[in-house]
Tab-separated table of C-alpha atoms in Angstrom:
chain	number	residue	atom	x	y	z
A	1	MET	CA	76.422	102.768	86.383
A	2	THR	CA	75.649	106.046	88.715
A	3	ALA	CA	77.837	109.249	87.368
A	4	ILE	CA	80.304	111.196	89.159
A	5	SER	CA	79.030	114.245	90.809
A	6	ASN	CA	80.957	114.855	94.326
A	7	THR	CA	84.271	116.879	92.860
A	8	GLU	CA	87.100	115.466	95.561
A	9	GLN	CA	85.738	111.760	94.418
A	10	LEU	CA	85.555	112.035	90.775
A	11	ARG	CA	89.354	113.884	91.088
A	12	ARG	CA	90.418	110.357	92.974
A	13	GLN	CA	88.838	107.953	90.534
A	14	THR	CA	89.707	109.748	87.736
A	15	LEU	CA	93.081	108.817	88.834
A	16	ASP	CA	92.076	105.088	89.943
A	17	LEU	CA	90.679	104.288	86.433
A	18	LEU	CA	93.973	105.045	84.552
A	19	ARG	CA	95.975	102.790	86.324
A	20	PHE	CA	94.722	99.809	85.153
A	21	PRO	CA	94.365	100.647	81.156
A	22	LEU	CA	97.983	101.748	81.609
A	23	ALA	CA	99.772	99.311	82.837
A	24	ILE	CA	97.968	97.338	79.867
A	25	VAL	CA	99.603	100.301	77.216
A	26	VAL	CA	103.027	98.934	78.782
A	27	MET	CA	102.128	95.491	78.461
A	28	LEU	CA	101.285	95.844	74.891
A	29	ILE	CA	104.336	97.953	73.792
A	30	HIS	CA	106.550	95.450	74.981
A	31	ILE	CA	104.433	92.484	72.620
A	32	TRP	CA	103.680	94.201	69.737
A	33	PRO	CA	106.871	95.173	68.248
A	34	GLY	CA	108.615	98.317	66.927
A	35	PRO	CA	107.583	99.291	63.373
A	36	ASP	CA	111.050	100.222	62.324
A	37	SER	CA	111.474	96.113	63.053
A	38	ILE	CA	108.832	94.916	60.421
A	39	GLU	CA	109.946	93.227	57.254
A	40	PRO	CA	108.356	95.250	54.341
A	41	GLN	CA	106.760	92.034	53.371
A	42	TYR	CA	104.186	92.636	56.348
A	43	PRO	CA	102.602	96.356	55.435
A	44	ILE	CA	99.376	95.594	57.201
A	45	LEU	CA	100.852	94.933	60.548
A	46	LYS	CA	103.781	97.127	60.159
A	47	LEU	CA	100.340	100.053	60.053
A	48	ILE	CA	98.915	98.591	62.871
A	49	CYS	CA	102.115	98.873	64.763
A	50	SER	CA	102.901	102.711	63.724
A	51	ILE	CA	99.119	103.110	65.087
A	52	ILE	CA	100.531	101.070	68.519
A	53	SER	CA	103.105	102.958	68.287
A	54	SER	CA	101.861	106.119	67.282
A	55	PHE	CA	99.329	106.489	69.939
A	56	LEU	CA	100.419	103.942	73.355
A	57	SER	CA	104.579	103.928	73.222
A	58	GLY	CA	105.872	106.551	75.632
A	59	GLN	CA	102.125	107.338	76.758
A	60	SER	CA	101.810	105.794	80.119
A	61	VAL	CA	105.155	106.496	81.856
A	62	PRO	CA	105.201	110.460	81.933
A	63	ILE	CA	101.168	110.468	83.082
A	64	TYR	CA	102.147	107.547	86.231
A	65	PHE	CA	105.345	110.131	86.975
A	66	PHE	CA	102.580	113.279	86.496
A	67	ILE	CA	100.085	111.198	88.526
A	68	ALA	CA	102.803	110.565	91.389
A	69	GLY	CA	103.912	113.899	91.807
A	70	TYR	CA	100.210	115.153	92.005
A	71	VAL	CA	99.981	112.756	94.821
A	72	PHE	CA	103.274	113.461	96.731
A	73	PHE	CA	102.329	117.176	97.598
A	74	TYR	CA	97.965	116.825	97.665
A	75	ASN	CA	96.675	118.596	100.870
A	76	VAL	CA	99.982	118.403	102.718
A	77	GLU	CA	102.144	120.465	104.234
A	78	PHE	CA	105.542	119.772	103.305
A	79	ASN	CA	108.130	119.781	105.632
A	80	ARG	CA	110.909	118.298	107.740
A	81	GLU	CA	108.144	115.521	109.190
A	82	THR	CA	105.991	115.476	106.030
A	83	TYR	CA	109.569	114.267	104.471
A	84	ILE	CA	110.374	111.743	106.550
A	85	LYS	CA	106.803	110.300	107.027
A	86	LYS	CA	106.141	110.454	102.932
A	87	LEU	CA	110.383	108.761	102.940
A	88	LYS	CA	109.057	105.259	105.380
A	89	ASN	CA	105.428	104.961	102.899
A	90	ARG	CA	107.573	105.047	99.899
A	91	THR	CA	110.021	102.391	101.776
A	92	LYS	CA	106.695	100.179	101.993
A	93	THR	CA	105.776	101.482	98.368
A	94	LEU	CA	108.700	101.565	96.607
A	95	LEU	CA	111.791	100.068	97.333
A	96	ILE	CA	110.648	97.006	99.119
A	97	PRO	CA	108.835	95.955	96.121
A	98	TYR	CA	111.433	96.652	93.458
A	99	LEU	CA	114.033	95.124	95.828
A	100	VAL	CA	111.300	92.313	95.542
A	101	TRP	CA	110.587	91.838	91.907
A	102	ASN	CA	114.229	92.400	90.686
A	103	THR	CA	115.134	89.391	93.303
A	104	ILE	CA	112.640	87.618	91.474
A	105	THR	CA	113.734	88.351	88.059
A	106	LEU	CA	117.438	87.148	89.253
A	107	LEU	CA	116.325	84.067	90.571
A	108	ILE	CA	114.495	83.319	86.998
A	109	LEU	CA	117.283	84.076	84.891
A	110	ILE	CA	119.843	82.031	87.186
A	111	ILE	CA	117.042	79.158	87.126
A	112	VAL	CA	116.383	79.096	83.394
A	113	THR	CA	120.723	80.553	82.451
A	114	ILE	CA	121.117	76.895	84.612
A	115	ILE	CA	119.089	74.173	82.818
A	116	GLY	CA	119.202	76.467	79.723
A	117	ASP	CA	121.389	72.650	78.455
A	118	THR	CA	118.700	70.938	79.061
A	119	PRO	CA	116.684	69.604	76.399
A	120	ILE	CA	113.576	70.993	78.205
A	121	GLY	CA	115.510	74.384	78.013
A	122	GLN	CA	116.594	74.499	75.419
A	123	GLN	CA	113.335	73.692	73.762
A	124	VAL	CA	110.857	75.617	76.177
A	125	LEU	CA	113.572	77.932	78.174
A	126	HIS	CA	115.687	78.878	75.156
A	127	PRO	CA	118.410	81.344	76.862
A	128	ASN	CA	121.212	82.422	74.846
A	129	HIS	CA	124.266	82.384	77.467
A	130	THR	CA	124.761	79.504	79.936
A	131	GLY	CA	127.036	80.414	82.698
A	132	ILE	CA	126.608	82.710	85.782
A	133	ASN	CA	128.959	85.049	87.373
A	134	LEU	CA	128.018	85.607	90.881
A	135	SER	CA	130.101	88.804	91.787
A	136	LEU	CA	128.781	91.644	94.006
A	137	LYS	CA	129.166	94.487	90.987
A	138	ASN	CA	127.011	91.783	89.131
A	139	ILE	CA	124.356	91.247	91.088
A	140	PHE	CA	124.557	95.303	92.051
A	141	ASP	CA	123.956	95.783	88.111
A	142	CYS	CA	120.708	93.937	88.278
A	143	TYR	CA	118.801	96.322	90.720
A	144	TRP	CA	120.248	99.174	88.750
A	145	VAL	CA	121.143	98.787	85.226
A	146	PHE	CA	121.285	95.267	83.715
A	147	HIS	CA	124.473	94.818	81.515
A	148	GLY	CA	123.811	90.906	80.594
A	149	TYR	CA	127.582	90.254	82.776
A	150	ILE	CA	126.187	87.551	85.286
A	151	ILE	CA	125.263	85.309	83.016
A	152	GLY	CA	128.428	86.506	80.356
A	153	ASN	CA	126.119	87.999	77.873
A	154	PRO	CA	126.360	92.490	78.129
A	155	ALA	CA	124.579	93.978	76.268
A	156	THR	CA	126.481	96.269	73.516
A	157	ASP	CA	122.424	99.006	73.609
A	158	ASN	CA	122.703	101.618	75.369
A	159	ILE	CA	121.300	99.949	78.889
A	160	THR	CA	119.219	102.189	81.297
A	161	THR	CA	116.773	99.777	82.689
A	162	PRO	CA	117.438	96.769	86.184
A	163	ILE	CA	117.092	93.482	85.285
A	164	ASP	CA	113.177	93.754	85.379
A	165	GLY	CA	112.380	96.425	82.770
A	166	PRO	CA	109.923	98.206	83.467
A	167	LEU	CA	111.188	98.765	87.104
A	168	TRP	CA	113.422	102.063	85.469
A	169	VAL	CA	110.301	103.672	86.608
A	170	VAL	CA	110.267	103.006	90.504
A	171	ARG	CA	114.009	104.130	90.290
A	172	ASN	CA	113.774	106.686	89.196
A	173	LEU	CA	110.801	107.569	91.422
A	174	ILE	CA	113.034	106.647	94.647
A	175	LEU	CA	115.490	108.686	93.466
A	176	ILE	CA	113.372	111.702	92.775
A	177	VAL	CA	111.196	111.253	95.971
A	178	LEU	CA	114.748	111.471	97.794
A	179	PHE	CA	115.217	114.944	96.951
A	180	THR	CA	111.630	116.362	96.464
A	181	PRO	CA	112.805	119.060	99.404
A	182	VAL	CA	114.834	119.998	96.654
A	183	LEU	CA	112.008	120.451	94.334
A	184	TYR	CA	109.443	121.124	96.976
A	185	LYS	CA	111.861	124.591	96.768
A	186	LEU	CA	112.056	124.624	93.534
A	187	ILE	CA	108.732	124.118	92.228
A	188	LYS	CA	107.388	126.965	94.614
A	189	TYR	CA	109.247	129.740	94.138
A	190	LEU	CA	110.059	129.703	90.486
A	191	LYS	CA	106.647	127.876	90.056
A	192	HIS	CA	105.742	126.812	86.327
A	193	TYR	CA	109.147	128.690	85.226
A	194	PHE	CA	110.922	125.669	86.394
A	195	VAL	CA	108.469	123.380	85.074
A	196	ILE	CA	108.710	125.615	81.890
A	197	ALA	CA	111.999	125.286	81.719
A	198	LEU	CA	112.380	121.513	82.365
A	199	CYS	CA	110.113	121.487	78.732
A	200	ILE	CA	112.225	123.565	76.581
A	201	ILE	CA	115.269	120.941	78.185
A	202	TRP	CA	113.079	118.179	77.277
A	203	PHE	CA	111.776	119.348	73.887
A	204	VAL	CA	114.530	120.924	72.350
A	205	VAL	CA	118.246	119.200	73.627
A	206	CYS	CA	116.650	115.875	74.449
A	207	PRO	CA	115.873	114.381	71.715
A	208	TYR	CA	119.046	115.700	69.136
A	209	TYR	CA	121.722	116.702	72.002
A	210	ILE	CA	121.127	114.408	74.977
A	211	LYS	CA	122.603	110.682	73.959
A	212	ASN	CA	122.445	109.034	76.934
A	213	SER	CA	119.258	107.062	77.473
A	214	PHE	CA	119.509	107.232	81.149
A	215	ILE	CA	119.831	111.367	81.380
A	216	ASN	CA	116.893	111.520	79.164
A	217	GLN	CA	115.121	109.116	80.973
A	218	MET	CA	115.910	111.191	84.434
A	219	ILE	CA	114.657	114.508	82.804
A	220	SER	CA	112.158	112.864	81.657
A	221	SER	CA	110.924	111.586	85.063
A	222	VAL	CA	111.355	114.674	86.617
A	223	LEU	CA	109.865	117.295	84.380
A	224	PHE	CA	106.339	115.030	84.478
A	225	PHE	CA	106.762	114.430	88.198
A	226	SER	CA	107.648	118.229	89.097
A	227	TYR	CA	104.426	119.194	86.572
A	228	GLY	CA	102.284	117.039	88.786
A	229	ALA	CA	104.060	118.424	92.226
A	230	TYR	CA	103.393	121.961	90.347
A	231	MET	CA	99.794	121.223	90.357
A	232	SER	CA	99.706	120.294	94.262
A	233	ILE	CA	101.770	122.109	95.970
A	234	HIS	CA	100.471	125.638	94.112
A	235	LYS	CA	96.459	124.224	94.119
A	236	ARG	CA	95.881	124.349	90.479
A	237	ASP	CA	92.375	121.695	90.506
A	238	MET	CA	92.901	119.555	87.481
A	239	LEU	CA	89.998	118.975	86.535
A	240	ILE	CA	89.171	122.678	86.444
A	241	GLU	CA	92.892	122.940	84.433
A	242	PHE	CA	92.537	119.901	82.175
A	243	GLY	CA	88.963	120.232	81.711
A	244	ARG	CA	89.914	123.631	79.871
A	245	TYR	CA	91.085	121.561	77.206
A	246	PHE	CA	89.047	118.832	77.151
A	247	LYS	CA	87.674	119.616	73.235
A	248	CYS	CA	91.881	120.802	71.590
A	249	SER	CA	92.967	117.539	73.687
A	250	MET	CA	89.680	115.363	72.353
A	251	LEU	CA	91.600	116.500	68.709
A	252	ILE	CA	95.007	117.312	68.836
A	253	TYR	CA	95.710	114.021	70.473
A	254	PRO	CA	94.529	111.813	67.961
A	255	ALA	CA	95.236	114.518	64.797
A	256	LEU	CA	99.953	113.856	66.686
A	257	GLY	CA	98.957	110.669	66.549
A	258	LEU	CA	97.779	109.840	62.817
A	259	LEU	CA	100.791	113.147	61.863
A	260	TYR	CA	102.660	110.715	63.718
A	261	VAL	CA	101.922	107.317	61.929
A	262	ILE	CA	102.143	109.570	58.491
A	263	ALA	CA	105.618	110.549	59.983
A	264	ILE	CA	107.700	107.197	60.117
A	265	TYR	CA	106.766	106.862	56.975
A	266	VAL	CA	107.451	110.134	55.037
A	267	TYR	CA	109.477	112.104	57.772
A	268	PRO	CA	111.095	109.859	60.551
A	269	ASP	CA	113.636	112.642	61.608
A	270	ALA	CA	110.255	114.752	62.685
A	271	CYS	CA	109.441	111.920	65.031
A	272	PRO	CA	110.506	112.916	68.062
A	273	ILE	CA	109.513	116.110	68.268
A	274	ILE	CA	105.469	115.032	67.168
A	275	LYS	CA	106.020	111.634	69.982
A	276	ARG	CA	106.720	114.791	72.456
A	277	LEU	CA	104.024	117.111	71.431
A	278	ASN	CA	101.683	114.054	71.261
A	279	ILE	CA	102.601	113.116	75.253
A	280	PHE	CA	101.607	115.824	76.751
A	281	ALA	CA	98.288	116.107	74.959
A	282	GLY	CA	97.995	112.457	75.944
A	283	LEU	CA	98.019	113.265	79.299
A	284	LEU	CA	95.036	115.747	78.931
A	285	PHE	CA	93.781	113.221	76.241
A	286	ALA	CA	93.815	110.423	79.201
A	287	TYR	CA	92.868	112.372	82.552
A	288	ASN	CA	90.112	114.571	80.502
A	289	LEU	CA	88.382	111.070	79.328
A	290	SER	CA	88.468	109.629	82.526
A	291	SER	CA	86.869	112.319	84.554
A	292	TRP	CA	84.406	112.559	81.599
A	293	LEU	CA	83.555	109.079	81.430
A	294	LEU	CA	83.425	108.979	85.036
A	295	HIS	CA	80.738	112.510	85.639
A	296	LYS	CA	78.466	110.628	82.567
A	297	GLY	CA	78.232	107.795	84.519
A	298	TYR	CA	79.260	105.539	81.380
A	299	CYS	CA	81.909	103.629	83.246
A	300	LYS	CA	83.049	103.174	86.977
A	301	VAL	CA	86.109	101.604	88.538
A	302	ILE	CA	86.708	98.327	89.438
A	303	PRO	CA	88.241	97.928	92.200
A	304	ILE	CA	90.639	95.070	91.957
A	305	LEU	CA	91.418	95.796	87.889
A	306	ALA	CA	92.987	99.390	89.508
A	307	SER	CA	95.142	97.207	91.707
A	308	SER	CA	96.134	94.708	89.911
A	309	ALA	CA	97.842	97.680	87.479
A	310	PHE	CA	101.019	97.620	89.373
A	311	PHE	CA	101.467	93.646	89.124
A	312	ILE	CA	100.378	93.876	85.739
A	313	TYR	CA	103.073	96.335	84.763
A	314	VAL	CA	106.184	94.814	86.579
A	315	SER	CA	105.412	91.155	86.356
A	316	HIS	CA	104.224	91.026	81.732
A	317	VAL	CA	108.510	91.057	81.163
A	318	LEU	CA	108.587	87.928	83.185
A	319	ILE	CA	106.228	85.628	80.745
A	320	ILE	CA	105.705	87.491	78.092
A	321	GLY	CA	109.081	85.440	76.259
A	322	ARG	CA	108.089	82.630	77.467
A	323	PHE	CA	104.302	82.603	75.815
A	324	SER	CA	106.478	83.641	73.218
A	325	THR	CA	108.312	80.935	72.621
A	326	LEU	CA	105.191	78.485	73.686
A	327	LEU	CA	103.098	80.022	70.582
A	328	ASN	CA	105.859	80.022	68.113
A	329	ILE	CA	104.417	76.180	68.285
A	330	LEU	CA	101.319	76.374	67.987
A	331	VAL	CA	101.286	79.483	65.414
A	332	HIS	CA	102.700	79.906	61.924
A	333	THR	CA	103.679	83.670	61.567
A	334	HIS	CA	104.562	83.602	57.865
A	335	SER	CA	101.728	85.929	56.700
A	336	ASP	CA	100.686	89.411	58.145
A	337	ILE	CA	97.312	88.096	59.189
A	338	GLN	CA	99.145	85.116	61.186
A	339	LYS	CA	101.882	87.657	62.838
A	340	ILE	CA	98.772	89.714	63.649
A	341	CYS	CA	96.780	87.108	65.366
A	342	TYR	CA	100.473	86.060	66.729
A	343	PHE	CA	100.503	88.725	68.514
A	344	SER	CA	96.826	89.475	69.680
A	345	ILE	CA	97.152	86.202	70.803
A	346	LEU	CA	100.011	86.830	72.966
A	347	SER	CA	98.234	89.552	74.076
A	348	VAL	CA	95.048	87.834	75.243
A	349	MET	CA	97.146	85.085	77.044
A	350	THR	CA	99.387	87.528	78.802
A	351	ILE	CA	96.712	89.656	80.267
A	352	GLY	CA	94.396	86.364	81.121
A	353	VAL	CA	97.165	84.514	83.504
A	354	LEU	CA	98.107	87.719	85.041
A	355	LEU	CA	94.744	88.919	85.700
A	356	GLY	CA	93.861	85.275	87.349
A	357	VAL	CA	97.450	85.225	89.406
A	358	PHE	CA	96.406	88.462	90.796
A	359	TYR	CA	93.107	87.122	91.419
A	360	LEU	CA	94.404	83.863	92.876
A	361	LEU	CA	96.547	85.936	95.489
A	362	HIS	CA	94.280	88.555	96.547
A	363	ARG	CA	92.412	85.727	97.807
A	364	TYR	CA	94.305	83.325	99.316
A	365	THR	CA	97.333	85.259	100.204
A	366	PRO	CA	96.609	88.862	100.315
A	367	ASN	CA	99.107	90.196	103.282
A	368	PHE	CA	102.085	88.584	100.751
A	369	LEU	CA	100.288	90.506	97.628
A	370	LYS	CA	100.252	93.788	99.922
A	371	ILE	CA	104.141	93.199	100.277
A	372	ILE	CA	104.980	93.027	96.521
A	373	ILE	CA	102.839	95.702	95.195
A	374	GLY	CA	103.321	97.678	98.086
A	375	ARG	CA	99.603	98.640	98.967
A	376	ARG	CA	99.026	99.307	102.386
């Protein structure tokens, strides 16, 4: 492979290279269970899930928001005309895919619920409840925060996502984009002090004093979007700024990951702070590693994989449950090894099928694909 020496090309391709693995990380987090939910008789599985939680959980989404903030203000003179142009563009790249995928998920839920009482439905689809209540409020909830009222299955947890769970990121991003003129002024005049203030709130206040998960998510979203925006607005070169901490990030990120694994077993109360530290270290680690691999010519951006990232991100939750039910029939899960095999097979199946579907859409219905993934 050819090494990349052009700075602008390296900066752009580094961001492109990150897209696919970040989507895969989110998918793996949704497939493999959290360590707290694993029973004591499966110690090896718990260790693997602890490692996955330590190194992968919570890492992708902050990087997504950072990239979004950086790209939004990159190389533009932000004014009223630019803002309107950006809004029109984000309608295509964010709002339309957001509405399309939530609608697809809603239709699937309705179909699954209606046929849930049939023999096939009970064996394969296996919904928990039947009955549809298509009131306007219940339909709106599907596009904002899905509580399950539409199928008579109200959630008891602190729910923060629309019906297609991963799209909470897009929802928050749409809200942030609407208020970018305010953010721009704050970042331009307060500079890094504004980002530092958000960091303090995120590190100190959110884990212990803000119990509402939606507010926590929004603060995290605004923080990392603002961090990326700060880099663009004040002309900070990520290759230089992040590159200064290359060696540190290569050491600190794994060290904090291992510390988190230990804390899960020894001192769980320390996990929120360790995880937040590692999320920041993970941002530097991911960017530095990607740019280094490209610069040295050890890897290159594969366009179809980079393009498939959003598709995988928004669609994987639609098939994981179905695949899991079918796989339970074929794979016994009575031991550590069997459970590990089960989740490994489920991961490979999901990636393979989604890449296959994306390829078919890309080849035979490219215009439709552009609409549902928000590509120009």
